[in-house]
GROMACS .gro file of N, CA and C in nm:
model
  204
    1UNK      N    1   0.939  -1.019   1.185
    1UNK     CA    2   0.794  -1.014   1.138
    1UNK      C    3   0.735  -1.152   1.151
    2UNK      N    4   0.624  -1.149   1.209
    2UNK     CA    5   0.542  -1.273   1.230
    2UNK      C    6   0.461  -1.321   1.112
    3UNK      N    7   0.423  -1.218   1.033
    3UNK     CA    8   0.337  -1.242   0.908
    3UNK      C    9   0.430  -1.246   0.785
    4UNK      N   10   0.365  -1.334   0.694
    4UNK     CA   11   0.442  -1.340   0.572
    4UNK      C   12   0.359  -1.286   0.465
    5UNK      N   13   0.439  -1.222   0.364
    5UNK     CA   14   0.354  -1.132   0.248
    5UNK      C   15   0.276  -1.236   0.182
    6UNK      N   16   0.309  -1.369   0.163
    6UNK     CA   17   0.231  -1.457   0.085
    6UNK      C   18   0.106  -1.508   0.156
    7UNK      N   19   0.099  -1.483   0.289
    7UNK     CA   20  -0.014  -1.527   0.370
    7UNK      C   21  -0.111  -1.418   0.383
    8UNK      N   22  -0.096  -1.304   0.317
    8UNK     CA   23  -0.175  -1.181   0.353
    8UNK      C   24  -0.280  -1.167   0.240
    9UNK      N   25  -0.296  -1.256   0.152
    9UNK     CA   26  -0.382  -1.244   0.032
    9UNK      C   27  -0.521  -1.256   0.050
   10UNK      N   28  -0.566  -1.304   0.178
   10UNK     CA   29  -0.707  -1.332   0.194
   10UNK      C   30  -0.794  -1.203   0.196
   11UNK      N   31  -0.729  -1.082   0.207
   11UNK     CA   32  -0.812  -0.968   0.203
   11UNK      C   33  -0.762  -0.874   0.078
   12UNK      N   34  -0.853  -0.840  -0.007
   12UNK     CA   35  -0.809  -0.773  -0.135
   12UNK      C   36  -0.784  -0.624  -0.092
   13UNK      N   37  -0.690  -0.565  -0.172
   13UNK     CA   38  -0.658  -0.426  -0.146
   13UNK      C   39  -0.787  -0.338  -0.154
   14UNK      N   40  -0.862  -0.359  -0.243
   14UNK     CA   41  -0.995  -0.271  -0.265
   14UNK      C   42  -1.081  -0.286  -0.152
   15UNK      N   43  -1.069  -0.377  -0.058
   15UNK     CA   44  -1.150  -0.398   0.055
   15UNK      C   45  -1.087  -0.330   0.181
   16UNK      N   46  -0.971  -0.272   0.168
   16UNK     CA   47  -0.906  -0.211   0.279
   16UNK      C   48  -1.005  -0.111   0.335
   17UNK      N   49  -0.991  -0.105   0.474
   17UNK     CA   50  -1.082  -0.002   0.538
   17UNK      C   51  -1.011   0.132   0.544
   18UNK      N   52  -1.087   0.230   0.481
   18UNK     CA   53  -1.047   0.370   0.473
   18UNK      C   54  -1.149   0.449   0.551
   19UNK      N   55  -1.104   0.531   0.653
   19UNK     CA   56  -1.189   0.620   0.733
   19UNK      C   57  -1.254   0.726   0.661
   20UNK      N   58  -1.357   0.777   0.701
   20UNK     CA   59  -1.434   0.880   0.631
   20UNK      C   60  -1.356   1.001   0.606
   21UNK      N   61  -1.268   1.042   0.697
   21UNK     CA   62  -1.193   1.170   0.669
   21UNK      C   63  -1.098   1.154   0.555
   22UNK      N   64  -1.033   1.028   0.555
   22UNK     CA   65  -0.947   0.997   0.457
   22UNK      C   66  -1.010   1.002   0.307
   23UNK      N   67  -1.136   0.934   0.315
   23UNK     CA   68  -1.209   0.927   0.198
   23UNK      C   69  -1.244   1.078   0.142
   24UNK      N   70  -1.287   1.162   0.227
   24UNK     CA   71  -1.321   1.291   0.186
   24UNK      C   72  -1.192   1.353   0.127
   25UNK      N   73  -1.074   1.341   0.200
   25UNK     CA   74  -0.952   1.400   0.142
   25UNK      C   75  -0.927   1.354   0.000
   26UNK      N   76  -0.930   1.236  -0.021
   26UNK     CA   77  -0.916   1.168  -0.150
   26UNK      C   78  -1.020   1.223  -0.263
   27UNK      N   79  -1.144   1.227  -0.213
   27UNK     CA   80  -1.232   1.291  -0.315
   27UNK      C   81  -1.210   1.439  -0.352
   28UNK      N   82  -1.161   1.506  -0.235
   28UNK     CA   83  -1.120   1.644  -0.262
   28UNK      C   84  -1.004   1.668  -0.351
   29UNK      N   85  -0.901   1.581  -0.334
   29UNK     CA   86  -0.789   1.597  -0.418
   29UNK      C   87  -0.822   1.551  -0.566
   30UNK      N   88  -0.915   1.452  -0.580
   30UNK     CA   89  -0.960   1.419  -0.724
   30UNK      C   90  -1.017   1.528  -0.788
   31UNK      N   91  -1.106   1.613  -0.709
   31UNK     CA   92  -1.169   1.725  -0.768
   31UNK      C   93  -1.070   1.829  -0.812
   32UNK      N   94  -0.980   1.871  -0.711
   32UNK     CA   95  -0.896   1.965  -0.736
   32UNK      C   96  -0.797   1.939  -0.853
   33UNK      N   97  -0.754   1.816  -0.855
   33UNK     CA   98  -0.651   1.773  -0.957
   33UNK      C   99  -0.721   1.724  -1.089
   34UNK      N  100  -0.857   1.727  -1.082
   34UNK     CA  101  -0.937   1.684  -1.204
   34UNK      C  102  -0.890   1.537  -1.257
   35UNK      N  103  -0.905   1.443  -1.161
   35UNK     CA  104  -0.864   1.308  -1.188
   35UNK      C  105  -0.951   1.216  -1.117
   36UNK      N  106  -0.921   1.085  -1.132
   36UNK     CA  107  -1.018   0.986  -1.058
   36UNK      C  108  -0.972   0.966  -0.921
   37UNK      N  109  -1.070   0.917  -0.841
   37UNK     CA  110  -1.035   0.874  -0.703
   37UNK      C  111  -0.939   0.771  -0.700
   38UNK      N  112  -0.951   0.677  -0.809
   38UNK     CA  113  -0.858   0.555  -0.815
   38UNK      C  114  -0.720   0.612  -0.843
   39UNK      N  115  -0.703   0.703  -0.937
   39UNK     CA  116  -0.568   0.760  -0.960
   39UNK      C  117  -0.501   0.812  -0.832
   40UNK      N  118  -0.576   0.899  -0.760
   40UNK     CA  119  -0.532   0.954  -0.640
   40UNK      C  120  -0.482   0.854  -0.533
   41UNK      N  121  -0.570   0.751  -0.519
   41UNK     CA  122  -0.543   0.641  -0.429
   41UNK      C  123  -0.409   0.569  -0.465
   42UNK      N  124  -0.404   0.520  -0.595
   42UNK     CA  125  -0.284   0.472  -0.652
   42UNK      C  126  -0.167   0.547  -0.639
   43UNK      N  127  -0.173   0.675  -0.655
   43UNK     CA  128  -0.043   0.761  -0.635
   43UNK      C  129  -0.018   0.767  -0.492
   44UNK      N  130  -0.107   0.775  -0.402
   44UNK     CA  131  -0.073   0.780  -0.260
   44UNK      C  132  -0.004   0.651  -0.217
   45UNK      N  133  -0.051   0.542  -0.252
   45UNK     CA  134   0.006   0.408  -0.231
   45UNK      C  135   0.140   0.392  -0.283
   46UNK      N  136   0.149   0.435  -0.411
   46UNK     CA  137   0.285   0.431  -0.476
   46UNK      C  138   0.395   0.511  -0.403
   47UNK      N  139   0.364   0.625  -0.364
   47UNK     CA  140   0.456   0.717  -0.275
   47UNK      C  141   0.481   0.656  -0.162
   48UNK      N  142   0.391   0.581  -0.080
   48UNK     CA  143   0.427   0.517   0.030
   48UNK      C  144   0.515   0.404   0.008
   49UNK      N  145   0.481   0.318  -0.094
   49UNK     CA  146   0.573   0.209  -0.126
   49UNK      C  147   0.712   0.250  -0.154
   50UNK      N  148   0.731   0.366  -0.232
   50UNK     CA  149   0.853   0.413  -0.265
   50UNK      C  150   0.934   0.469  -0.144
   51UNK      N  151   0.865   0.519  -0.055
   51UNK     CA  152   0.933   0.569   0.073
   51UNK      C  153   0.986   0.440   0.152
   52UNK      N  154   0.927   0.334   0.145
   52UNK     CA  155   0.953   0.208   0.218
   52UNK      C  156   1.026   0.096   0.132
   53UNK      N  157   1.083   0.144   0.016
   53UNK     CA  158   1.143   0.041  -0.066
   53UNK      C  159   1.248  -0.038   0.000
   54UNK      N  160   1.336   0.028   0.085
   54UNK     CA  161   1.437  -0.045   0.155
   54UNK      C  162   1.386  -0.138   0.237
   55UNK      N  163   1.291  -0.119   0.318
   55UNK     CA  164   1.227  -0.213   0.422
   55UNK      C  165   1.172  -0.326   0.345
   56UNK      N  166   1.096  -0.303   0.228
   56UNK     CA  167   1.057  -0.409   0.145
   56UNK      C  168   1.161  -0.501   0.090
   57UNK      N  169   1.266  -0.444   0.039
   57UNK     CA  170   1.382  -0.507  -0.014
   57UNK      C  171   1.447  -0.598   0.083
   58UNK      N  172   1.472  -0.538   0.204
   58UNK     CA  173   1.542  -0.604   0.296
   58UNK      C  174   1.447  -0.731   0.348
   59UNK      N  175   1.323  -0.705   0.354
   59UNK     CA  176   1.233  -0.831   0.388
   59UNK      C  177   1.247  -0.938   0.296
   60UNK      N  178   1.239  -0.904   0.165
   60UNK     CA  179   1.264  -1.011   0.068
   60UNK      C  180   1.404  -1.074   0.073
   61UNK      N  181   1.506  -1.003   0.094
   61UNK     CA  182   1.630  -1.055   0.097
   61UNK      C  183   1.653  -1.140   0.217
   62UNK      N  184   1.581  -1.114   0.325
   62UNK     CA  185   1.586  -1.205   0.447
   62UNK      C  186   1.504  -1.329   0.410
   63UNK      N  187   1.403  -1.330   0.342
   63UNK     CA  188   1.328  -1.449   0.290
   63UNK      C  189   1.415  -1.534   0.229
   64UNK      N  190   1.480  -1.482   0.116
   64UNK     CA  191   1.576  -1.564   0.025
   64UNK      C  192   1.687  -1.613   0.109
   65UNK      N  193   1.754  -1.530   0.192
   65UNK     CA  194   1.853  -1.597   0.275
   65UNK      C  195   1.826  -1.711   0.362
   66UNK      N  196   1.702  -1.711   0.405
   66UNK     CA  197   1.644  -1.828   0.496
   66UNK      C  198   1.602  -1.947   0.401
   67UNK      N  199   1.608  -1.929   0.267
   67UNK     CA  200   1.573  -2.042   0.184
   67UNK      C  201   1.421  -2.057   0.162
   68UNK      N  202   1.348  -1.953   0.186
   68UNK     CA  203   1.191  -1.964   0.174
   68UNK      C  204   1.165  -1.913   0.029
   0.00000   0.00000   0.00000
């Protein structure tokens, strides 16, 4: 990987670009589940992170092994 996790901080997560169709789906789920848009968004991100835990762990282990 050419990018480092610690160099990606210039753009805040809440500024991430989300397309109109995805925004509409998030709004719809918030209504159906009677919860906030923020809660739906956080749950979706958490599920994605959980699915990719091994990749994240391996990346950090690689950094540690290189002495960074």
